[in-house]
Coordinates of C-alpha atoms and ligand atoms in Angstrom, one line a residue:
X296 CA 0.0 0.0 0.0
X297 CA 1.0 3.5 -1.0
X298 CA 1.9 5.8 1.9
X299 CA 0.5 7.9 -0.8
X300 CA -2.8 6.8 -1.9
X301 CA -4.6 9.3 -4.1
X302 CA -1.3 10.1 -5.6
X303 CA -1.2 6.8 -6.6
X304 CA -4.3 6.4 -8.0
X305 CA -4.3 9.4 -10.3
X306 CA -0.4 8.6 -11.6
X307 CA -2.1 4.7 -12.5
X308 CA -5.1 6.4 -14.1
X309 CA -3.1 8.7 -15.8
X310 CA -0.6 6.3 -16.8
X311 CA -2.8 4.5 -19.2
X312 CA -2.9 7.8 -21.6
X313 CA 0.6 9.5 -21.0
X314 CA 3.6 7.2 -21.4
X315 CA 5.2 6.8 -18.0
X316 CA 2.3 9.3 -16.3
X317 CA 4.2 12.1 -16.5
X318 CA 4.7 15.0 -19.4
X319 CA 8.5 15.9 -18.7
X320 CA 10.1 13.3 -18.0
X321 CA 12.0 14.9 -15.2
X322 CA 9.1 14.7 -13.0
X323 CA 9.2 11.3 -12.8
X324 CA 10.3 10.9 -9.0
X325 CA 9.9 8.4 -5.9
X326 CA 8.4 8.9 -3.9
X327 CA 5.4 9.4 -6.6
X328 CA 3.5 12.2 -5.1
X329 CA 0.9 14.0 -6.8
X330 CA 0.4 17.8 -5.9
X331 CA -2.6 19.7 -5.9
X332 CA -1.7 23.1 -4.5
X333 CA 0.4 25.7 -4.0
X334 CA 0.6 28.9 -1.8
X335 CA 3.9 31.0 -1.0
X336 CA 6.3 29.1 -0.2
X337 CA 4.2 25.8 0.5
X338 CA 2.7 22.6 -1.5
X339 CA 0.2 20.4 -0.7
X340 CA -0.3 16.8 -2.3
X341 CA -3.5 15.2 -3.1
X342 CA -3.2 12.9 0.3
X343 CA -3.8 16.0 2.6
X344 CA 0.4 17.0 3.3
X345 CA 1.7 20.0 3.2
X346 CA 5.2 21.1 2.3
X347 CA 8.0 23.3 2.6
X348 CA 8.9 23.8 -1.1
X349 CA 12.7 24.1 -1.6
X350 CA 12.2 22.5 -5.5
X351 CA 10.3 25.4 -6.6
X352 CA 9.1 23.7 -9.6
X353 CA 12.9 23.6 -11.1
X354 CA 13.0 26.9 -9.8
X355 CA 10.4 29.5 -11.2
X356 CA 8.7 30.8 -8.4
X357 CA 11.0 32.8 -6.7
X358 CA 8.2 35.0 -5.2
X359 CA 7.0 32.5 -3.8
X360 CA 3.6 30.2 -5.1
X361 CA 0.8 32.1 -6.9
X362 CA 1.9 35.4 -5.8
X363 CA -0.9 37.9 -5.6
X364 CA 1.0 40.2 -7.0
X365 CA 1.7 38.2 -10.5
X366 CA -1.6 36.6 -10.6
X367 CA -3.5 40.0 -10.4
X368 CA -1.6 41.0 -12.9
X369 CA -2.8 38.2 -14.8
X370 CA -6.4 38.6 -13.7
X371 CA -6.6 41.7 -15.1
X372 CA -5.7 41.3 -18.7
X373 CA -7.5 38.2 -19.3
X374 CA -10.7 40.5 -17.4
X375 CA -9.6 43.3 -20.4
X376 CA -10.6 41.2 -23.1
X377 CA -6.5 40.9 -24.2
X378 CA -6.0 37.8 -26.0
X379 CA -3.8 35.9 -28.6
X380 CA -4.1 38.0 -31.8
X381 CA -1.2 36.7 -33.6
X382 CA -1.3 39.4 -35.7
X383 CA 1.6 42.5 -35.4
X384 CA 2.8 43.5 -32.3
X385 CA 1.2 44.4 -28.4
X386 CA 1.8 46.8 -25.8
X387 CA 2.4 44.2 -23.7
X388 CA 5.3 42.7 -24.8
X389 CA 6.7 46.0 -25.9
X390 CA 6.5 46.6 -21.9
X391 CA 8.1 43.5 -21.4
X392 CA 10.8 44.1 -23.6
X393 CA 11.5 47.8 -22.3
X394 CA 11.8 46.1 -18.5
X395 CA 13.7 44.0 -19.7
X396 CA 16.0 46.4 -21.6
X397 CA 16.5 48.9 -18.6
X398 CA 17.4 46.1 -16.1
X399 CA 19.6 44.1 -17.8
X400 CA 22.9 45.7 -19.3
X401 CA 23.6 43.0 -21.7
X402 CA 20.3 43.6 -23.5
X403 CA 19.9 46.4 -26.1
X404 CA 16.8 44.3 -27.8
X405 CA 14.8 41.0 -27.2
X406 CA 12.5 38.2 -28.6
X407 CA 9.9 36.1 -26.3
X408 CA 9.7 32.8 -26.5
X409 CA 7.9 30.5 -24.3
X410 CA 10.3 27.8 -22.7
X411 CA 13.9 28.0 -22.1
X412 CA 14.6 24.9 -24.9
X413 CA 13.4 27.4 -27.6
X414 CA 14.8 30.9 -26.3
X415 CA 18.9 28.6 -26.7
X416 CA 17.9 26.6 -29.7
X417 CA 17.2 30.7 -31.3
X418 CA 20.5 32.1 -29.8
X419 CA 22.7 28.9 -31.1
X420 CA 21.0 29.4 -34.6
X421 CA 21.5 33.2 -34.5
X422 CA 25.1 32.8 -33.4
X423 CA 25.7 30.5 -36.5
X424 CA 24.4 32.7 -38.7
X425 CA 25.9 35.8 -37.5
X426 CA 29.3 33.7 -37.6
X427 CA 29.2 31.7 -40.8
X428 CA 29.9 28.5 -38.3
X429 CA 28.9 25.6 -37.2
X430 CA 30.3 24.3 -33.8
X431 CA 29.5 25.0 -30.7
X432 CA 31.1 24.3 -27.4
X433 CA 29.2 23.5 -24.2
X434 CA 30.2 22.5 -20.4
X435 CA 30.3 19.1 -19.1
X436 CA 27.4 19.4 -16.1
X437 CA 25.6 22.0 -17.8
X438 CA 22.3 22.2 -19.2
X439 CA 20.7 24.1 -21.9
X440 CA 17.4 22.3 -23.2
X441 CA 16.2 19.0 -24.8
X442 CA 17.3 19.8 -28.7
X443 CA 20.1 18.2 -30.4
X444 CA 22.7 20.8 -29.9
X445 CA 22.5 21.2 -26.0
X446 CA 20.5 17.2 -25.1
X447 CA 24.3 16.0 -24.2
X448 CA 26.4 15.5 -21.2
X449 CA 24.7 16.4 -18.3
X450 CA 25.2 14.0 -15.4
X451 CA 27.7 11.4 -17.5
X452 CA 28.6 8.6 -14.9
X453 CA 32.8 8.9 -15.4
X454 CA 32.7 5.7 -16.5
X455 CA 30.9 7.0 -20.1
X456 CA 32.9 10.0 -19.8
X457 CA 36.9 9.1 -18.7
X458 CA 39.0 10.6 -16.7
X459 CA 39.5 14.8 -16.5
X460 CA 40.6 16.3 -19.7
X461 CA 42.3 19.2 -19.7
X462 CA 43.1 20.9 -21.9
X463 CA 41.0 19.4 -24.5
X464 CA 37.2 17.9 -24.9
X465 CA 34.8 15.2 -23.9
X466 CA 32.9 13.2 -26.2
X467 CA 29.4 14.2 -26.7
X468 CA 27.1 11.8 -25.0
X469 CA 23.5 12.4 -25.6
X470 CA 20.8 12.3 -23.1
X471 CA 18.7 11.7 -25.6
X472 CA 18.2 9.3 -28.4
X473 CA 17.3 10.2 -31.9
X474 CA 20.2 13.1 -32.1
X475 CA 22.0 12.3 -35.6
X476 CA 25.9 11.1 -35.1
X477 CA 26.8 13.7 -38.0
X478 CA 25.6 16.6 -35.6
X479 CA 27.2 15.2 -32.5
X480 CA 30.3 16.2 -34.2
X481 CA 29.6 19.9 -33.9
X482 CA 29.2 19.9 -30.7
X483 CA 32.5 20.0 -28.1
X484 CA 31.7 19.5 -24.3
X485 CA 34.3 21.0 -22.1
X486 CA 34.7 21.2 -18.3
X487 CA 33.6 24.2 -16.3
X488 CA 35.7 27.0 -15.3
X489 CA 38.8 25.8 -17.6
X490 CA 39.9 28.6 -20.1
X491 CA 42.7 26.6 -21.6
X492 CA 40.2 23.6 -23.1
X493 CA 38.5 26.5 -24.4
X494 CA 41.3 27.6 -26.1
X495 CA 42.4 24.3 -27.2
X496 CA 38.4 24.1 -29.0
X497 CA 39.2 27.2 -30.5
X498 CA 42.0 26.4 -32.2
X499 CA 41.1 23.0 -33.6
X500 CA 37.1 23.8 -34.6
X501 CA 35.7 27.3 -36.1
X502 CA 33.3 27.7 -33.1
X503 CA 30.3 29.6 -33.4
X504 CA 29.3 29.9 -30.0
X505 CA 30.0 29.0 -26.5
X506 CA 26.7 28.7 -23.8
X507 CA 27.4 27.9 -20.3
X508 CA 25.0 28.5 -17.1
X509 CA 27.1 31.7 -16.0
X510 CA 26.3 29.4 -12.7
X511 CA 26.6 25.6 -13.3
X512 CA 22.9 25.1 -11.9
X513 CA 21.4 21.6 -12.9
X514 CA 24.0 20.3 -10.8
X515 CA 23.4 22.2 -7.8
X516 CA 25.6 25.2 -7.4
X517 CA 28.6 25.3 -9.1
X518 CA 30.3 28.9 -8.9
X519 CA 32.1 30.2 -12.0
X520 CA 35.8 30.8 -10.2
X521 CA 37.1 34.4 -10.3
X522 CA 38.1 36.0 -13.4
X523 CA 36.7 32.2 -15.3
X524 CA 33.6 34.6 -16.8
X525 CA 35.5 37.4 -17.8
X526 CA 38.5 35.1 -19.2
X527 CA 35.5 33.5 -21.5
X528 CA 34.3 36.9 -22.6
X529 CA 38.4 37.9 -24.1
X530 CA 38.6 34.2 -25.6
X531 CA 35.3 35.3 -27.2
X532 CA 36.5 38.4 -28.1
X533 CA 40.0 37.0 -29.5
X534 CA 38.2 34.2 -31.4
X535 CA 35.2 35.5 -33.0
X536 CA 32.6 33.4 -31.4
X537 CA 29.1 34.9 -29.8
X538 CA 29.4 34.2 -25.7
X539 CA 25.9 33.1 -24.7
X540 CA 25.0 33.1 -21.2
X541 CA 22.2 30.6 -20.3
X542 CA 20.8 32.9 -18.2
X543 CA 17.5 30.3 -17.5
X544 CA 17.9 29.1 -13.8
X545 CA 20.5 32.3 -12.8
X546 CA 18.7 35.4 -14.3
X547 CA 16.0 37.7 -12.0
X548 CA 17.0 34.8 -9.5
X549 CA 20.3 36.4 -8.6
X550 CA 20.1 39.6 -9.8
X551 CA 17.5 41.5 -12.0
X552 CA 20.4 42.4 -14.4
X553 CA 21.1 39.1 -14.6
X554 CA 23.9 36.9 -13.0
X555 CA 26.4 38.5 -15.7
X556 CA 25.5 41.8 -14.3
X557 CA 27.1 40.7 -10.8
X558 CA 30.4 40.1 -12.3
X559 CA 30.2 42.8 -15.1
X560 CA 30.6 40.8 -17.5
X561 CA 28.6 41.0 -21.0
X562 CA 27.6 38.3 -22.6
X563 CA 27.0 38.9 -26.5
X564 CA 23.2 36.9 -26.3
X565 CA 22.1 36.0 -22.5
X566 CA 18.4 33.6 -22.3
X567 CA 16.2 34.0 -19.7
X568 CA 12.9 32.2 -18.3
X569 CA 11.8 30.7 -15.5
X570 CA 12.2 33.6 -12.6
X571 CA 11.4 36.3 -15.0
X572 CA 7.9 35.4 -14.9
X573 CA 7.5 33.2 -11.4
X574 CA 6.1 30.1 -12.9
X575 CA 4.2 31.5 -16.1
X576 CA 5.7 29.9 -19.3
X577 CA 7.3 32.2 -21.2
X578 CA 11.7 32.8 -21.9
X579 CA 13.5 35.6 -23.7
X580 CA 16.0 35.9 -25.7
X581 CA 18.1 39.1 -25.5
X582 CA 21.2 40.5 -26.8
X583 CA 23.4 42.6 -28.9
X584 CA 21.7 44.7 -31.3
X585 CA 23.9 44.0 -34.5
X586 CA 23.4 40.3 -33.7
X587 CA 19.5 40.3 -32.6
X588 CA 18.6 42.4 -35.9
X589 CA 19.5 39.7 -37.7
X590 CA 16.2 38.3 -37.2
X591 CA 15.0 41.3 -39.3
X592 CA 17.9 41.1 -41.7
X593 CA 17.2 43.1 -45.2
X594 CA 19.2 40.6 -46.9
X595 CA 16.8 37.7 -46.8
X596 CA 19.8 35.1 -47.0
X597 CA 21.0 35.8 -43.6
X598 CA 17.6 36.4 -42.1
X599 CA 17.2 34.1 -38.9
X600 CA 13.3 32.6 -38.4
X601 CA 12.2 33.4 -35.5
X602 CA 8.4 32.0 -35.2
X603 CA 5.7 31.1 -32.8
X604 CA 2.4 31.1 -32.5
X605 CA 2.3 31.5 -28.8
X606 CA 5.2 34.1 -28.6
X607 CA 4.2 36.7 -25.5
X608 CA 1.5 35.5 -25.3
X609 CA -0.6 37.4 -23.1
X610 CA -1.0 35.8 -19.8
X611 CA 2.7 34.7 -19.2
X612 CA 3.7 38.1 -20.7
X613 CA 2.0 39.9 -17.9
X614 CA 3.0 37.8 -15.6
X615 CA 6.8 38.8 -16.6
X616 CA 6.1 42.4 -16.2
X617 CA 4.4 42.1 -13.1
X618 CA 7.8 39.7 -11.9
X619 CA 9.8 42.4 -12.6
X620 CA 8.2 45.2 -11.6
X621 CA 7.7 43.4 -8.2
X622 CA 11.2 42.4 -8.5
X623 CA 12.6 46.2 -9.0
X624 CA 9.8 47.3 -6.1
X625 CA 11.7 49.0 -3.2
X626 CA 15.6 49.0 -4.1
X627 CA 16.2 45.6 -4.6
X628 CA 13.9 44.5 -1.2
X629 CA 13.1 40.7 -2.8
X630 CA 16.6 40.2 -3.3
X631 CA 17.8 41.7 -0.1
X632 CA 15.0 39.5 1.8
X633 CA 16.2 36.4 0.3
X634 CA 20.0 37.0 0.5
X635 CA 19.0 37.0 4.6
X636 CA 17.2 33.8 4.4
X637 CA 19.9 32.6 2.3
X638 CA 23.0 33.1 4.7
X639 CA 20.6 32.5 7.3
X640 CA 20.4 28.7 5.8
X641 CA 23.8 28.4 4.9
X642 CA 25.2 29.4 8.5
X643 CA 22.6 27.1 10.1
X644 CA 23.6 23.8 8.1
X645 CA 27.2 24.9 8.5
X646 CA 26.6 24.5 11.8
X647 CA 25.2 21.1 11.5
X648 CA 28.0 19.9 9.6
X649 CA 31.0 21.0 12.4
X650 CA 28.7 19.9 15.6
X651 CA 27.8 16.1 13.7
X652 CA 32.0 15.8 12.2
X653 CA 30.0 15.4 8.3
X654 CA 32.4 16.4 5.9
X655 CA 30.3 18.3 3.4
X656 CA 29.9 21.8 2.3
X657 CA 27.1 24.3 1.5
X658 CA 27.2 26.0 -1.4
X659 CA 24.9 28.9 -2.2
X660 CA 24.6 31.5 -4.1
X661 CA 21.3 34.0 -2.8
X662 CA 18.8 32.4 -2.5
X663 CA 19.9 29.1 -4.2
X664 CA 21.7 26.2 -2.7
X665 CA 23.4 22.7 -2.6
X666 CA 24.7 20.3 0.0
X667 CA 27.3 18.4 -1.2
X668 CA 28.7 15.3 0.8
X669 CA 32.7 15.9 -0.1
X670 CA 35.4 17.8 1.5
X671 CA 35.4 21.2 -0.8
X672 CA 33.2 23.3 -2.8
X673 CA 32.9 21.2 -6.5
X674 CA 34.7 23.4 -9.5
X675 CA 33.0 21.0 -12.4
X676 CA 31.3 17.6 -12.7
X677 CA 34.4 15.7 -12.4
X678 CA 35.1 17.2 -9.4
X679 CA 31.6 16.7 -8.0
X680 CA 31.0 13.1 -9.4
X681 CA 34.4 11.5 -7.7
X682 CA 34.0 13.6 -4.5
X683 CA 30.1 13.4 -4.0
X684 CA 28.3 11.1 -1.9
X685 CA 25.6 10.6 -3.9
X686 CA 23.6 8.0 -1.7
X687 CA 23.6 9.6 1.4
X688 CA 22.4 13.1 0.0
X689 CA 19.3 11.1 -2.0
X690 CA 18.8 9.3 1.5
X691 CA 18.6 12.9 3.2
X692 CA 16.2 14.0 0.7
X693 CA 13.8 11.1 1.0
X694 CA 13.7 11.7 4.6
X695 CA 13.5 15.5 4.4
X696 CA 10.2 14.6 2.5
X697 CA 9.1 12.5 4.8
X698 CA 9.0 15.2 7.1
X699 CA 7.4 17.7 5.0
X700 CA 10.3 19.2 3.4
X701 CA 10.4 19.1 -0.3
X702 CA 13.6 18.9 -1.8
X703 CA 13.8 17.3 -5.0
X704 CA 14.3 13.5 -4.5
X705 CA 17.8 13.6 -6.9
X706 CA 21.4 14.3 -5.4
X707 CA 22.8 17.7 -6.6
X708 CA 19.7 18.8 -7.7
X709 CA 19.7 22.4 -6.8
X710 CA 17.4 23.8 -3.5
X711 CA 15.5 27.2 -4.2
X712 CA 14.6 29.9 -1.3
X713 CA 12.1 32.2 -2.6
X714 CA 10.8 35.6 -1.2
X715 CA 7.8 33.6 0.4
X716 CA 10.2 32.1 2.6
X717 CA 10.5 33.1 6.1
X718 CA 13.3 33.1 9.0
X719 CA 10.5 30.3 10.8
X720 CA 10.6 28.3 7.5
X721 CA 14.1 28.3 7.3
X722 CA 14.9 27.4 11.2
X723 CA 12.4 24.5 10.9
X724 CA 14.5 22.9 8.1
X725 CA 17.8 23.7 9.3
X726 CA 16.0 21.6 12.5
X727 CA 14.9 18.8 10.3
X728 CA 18.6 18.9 8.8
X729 CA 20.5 18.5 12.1
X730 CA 17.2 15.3 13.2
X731 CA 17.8 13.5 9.8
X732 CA 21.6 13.8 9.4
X733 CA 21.9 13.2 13.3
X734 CA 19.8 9.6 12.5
X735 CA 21.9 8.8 9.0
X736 CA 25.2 9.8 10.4
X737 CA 24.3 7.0 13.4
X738 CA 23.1 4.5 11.2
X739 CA 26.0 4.5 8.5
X740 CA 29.4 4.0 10.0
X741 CA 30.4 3.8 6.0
X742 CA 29.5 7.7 6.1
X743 CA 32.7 10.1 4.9
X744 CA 33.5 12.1 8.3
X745 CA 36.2 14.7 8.8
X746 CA 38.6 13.6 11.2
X747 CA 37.2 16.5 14.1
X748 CA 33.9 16.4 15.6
X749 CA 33.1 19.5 17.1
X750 CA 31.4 18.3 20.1
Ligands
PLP140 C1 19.9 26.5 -17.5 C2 18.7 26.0 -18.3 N1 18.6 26.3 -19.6 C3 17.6 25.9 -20.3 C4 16.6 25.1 -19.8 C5 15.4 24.7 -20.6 O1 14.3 25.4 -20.2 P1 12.9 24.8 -20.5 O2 12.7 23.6 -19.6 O3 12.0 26.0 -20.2 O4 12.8 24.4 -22.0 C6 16.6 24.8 -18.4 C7 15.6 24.0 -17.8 O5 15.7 23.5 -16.7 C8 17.7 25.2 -17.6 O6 17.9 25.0 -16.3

């Protein structure tokens, strides 16, 4: 029997009409728990439980669940009698587009798309135009979408992968099937934070592009080291390829200029979706004007397609102005809030970790964080998949579920604070932290410890 009943019958029902019962496959999870509701920074599933959300939905709703303030936004235009036209432009999205413009200093002009997939498929196609090339290079650890350039070397178990190469590149292993061999070979993973296998790409391949997660963020937090983005933006500069930042999980999270705006450092095409509109569907693209007029090129040759038929559309559109506008409300008070709760989370597991001997580290940057079960802070995948205790940080987050705490059930996978979050919240976990690790750090002798224990 379930300990999760009514989740289980709607995943069976819904299994016999959706392969595998679920519509990304990504969702797919154990335990198997159906949720019905959301509210700030809580969940519900459809046995009566509530939850402290830390997954965030892959990380969207920084302001927390339906946010009054988004969702009136949306309210209102769908009450105006706005809709899908499909036909020339809309204020709205010129709104959009000027937010976006004024906040973020890498943007002179944008496009809206509506999923993060579609916003790096456009920026990889514009940069090959623009360029007259065809490879690309992309980071070991990161990811960018599900098409053919980017559906490659995400979590590759080392044993697919070999050993560290540096400099130089990794073979491209799909995480998907169906991606043709012959475009495989355009496509050159590297490992994060390493300038010289960049250069060594360079010289061998006429690359059009390189994208990275300014932050590596689909395998928890993984910080660029100093100088790494900057270093990226001269080999870009040197070499003539277009410097895309993949600005998906990191942008209006970390800053609402962007994580490149932290670090002054200026992308030539930056993507952006999930936090910009706090869980509507919607991604833009934005960028450089000499490179995004190309989608209006007069020669017709060289004109890029850009196309949808449910491009800013008008509910997630509003719902992206709305995210901003709360976003820029009051100096920068979301992000202040959340950096708070943040080191607030950070300090507290710290302090788990030295009182219980664990060797692991917290790594976090605002209002995002990772645990990781190894003695330092992870500079790429190879780092993180030989030092990582994978086992023990999936059994902490089956038990942190358990107890009403929602992290995502999959080692590394990122934790998101959002402005719904409160100091209470964050004690209560930091509690459940010190309980659970307390129990797992008694019951598995085989568990890596430093060599102190601080009581
Ligand atoms: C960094 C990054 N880029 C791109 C994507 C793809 O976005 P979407 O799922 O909206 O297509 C994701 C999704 O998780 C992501 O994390």
């Amino acid at each position: 029997m379930s300990e999760y009943p009514n989740s289980a019958r709607i995943l069976q029902r819904n299994r016999q009409f959706v392969p595998g019962g679920v519509v990304s496959v990504n969702r797919a999870t154990s335990p198997e728990i159906v949720f019905v509701k959301g509210q700030g920074a809580y969940i519900w599933d459809a046995d009566g439980n509530r939850y402290l959300d830390y997954h965030a939905a892959f990380a969207p709703h920084f302001l927390g669940h339906n946010d009054p303030y988004v969702n009136e936004a949306v309210i209102r235009t769908l009450r105006s009698g706005m809709s899908l036209f499909g036909s020339g432009t809309t204020e709205l999205e010129g709104q959009l587009a000027e937010l976006v413009c004024r906040h973020v200093p890498s943007s002179d002009s944008i496009q809206v798309l509506n999923t993060g997939s579609e916003a790096t498929y456009q920026a990889l196609r514009l940069a090959r135009a623009v360029t007259g090339r065809d490879h690309i290079i992309v980071m070991q650890g990161g990811y960018n979408g599900w098409h053919n350039d980017v559906a490659c070397n995400l979590m590759t178990p080392i044993s697919q992968l070999g050993p560290r190469v540096s400099p130089g590149e990794y073979p491209f292993k799909p995480i998907s099937s169906g991606i043709p061999e012959v475009h495989q070979r355009l496509v050159h993973p590297i490992n994060f934070n390493d300038l010289d296998s960049v250069r060594w790409v360079c010289e061998k391949y006429s690359i059009a592009a390189l994208i990275l997660e300014p932050v590596l963020q689909n395998i928890g937090v993984i910080k660029p080291r100093p100088g790494y983005l900057a270093g990226l933006r001269r080999l870009a500069d040197h070499y003539g390829f277009v410097l895309i930042f993949d600005e998906v999980k990191t942008g209006f999270r970390h800053a609402i200029g962007g994580y490149g705006s932290i670090e002054g450092v200026k992308p030539d095409l930056v993507v952006f979706g999930k936090a910009i509109a706090n869980g509507y569907p919607i991604a833009v693209l934005a960028g450089k004007e000499e490179l995004m007029n190309w989608f209006v090129h007069p020669d017709l040759s060289k004109r890029v397609l850009l196309a949808g038929t449910y491009n800013a559309h008008p509910v997630p559109t509003a719902a992206a102005i709305a995210t901003i506008e709360r976003l820029a409300l009051n100096d920068g008070e979301v992000y202040r809030k959340v950096e708070e709760l943040g080191q607030q989370m950070e300090a507290g597991i710290n302090r788990v970790i030295q009182r219980l001997g664990l060797q692991a580290v917290v790594v976090r940057q605002g209002s995002a964080f990772c645990v990781y079960f190894m003695d330092h802070e992870p500079v790429d995948w190879h780092d993180l998949a030989e030092g990582h205790n994978f086992s023990f940080d999936e059994k902490l987050r089956q038990q942190l579920i358990q107890s009403g705490i929602y992290f995502f059930p999959l080692a590394t996978k990122q934790c998101s604070i959002s402005f719904a979050h409160s100091a209470a919240d964050i004690d209560s976990t930091i509690e459940q932290i010190e309980t659970i690790l307390s129990r797992l750090t008694d019951s598995a002798l085989s568990l890596p410890q430093s060599k102190t224990r601080a009581d």
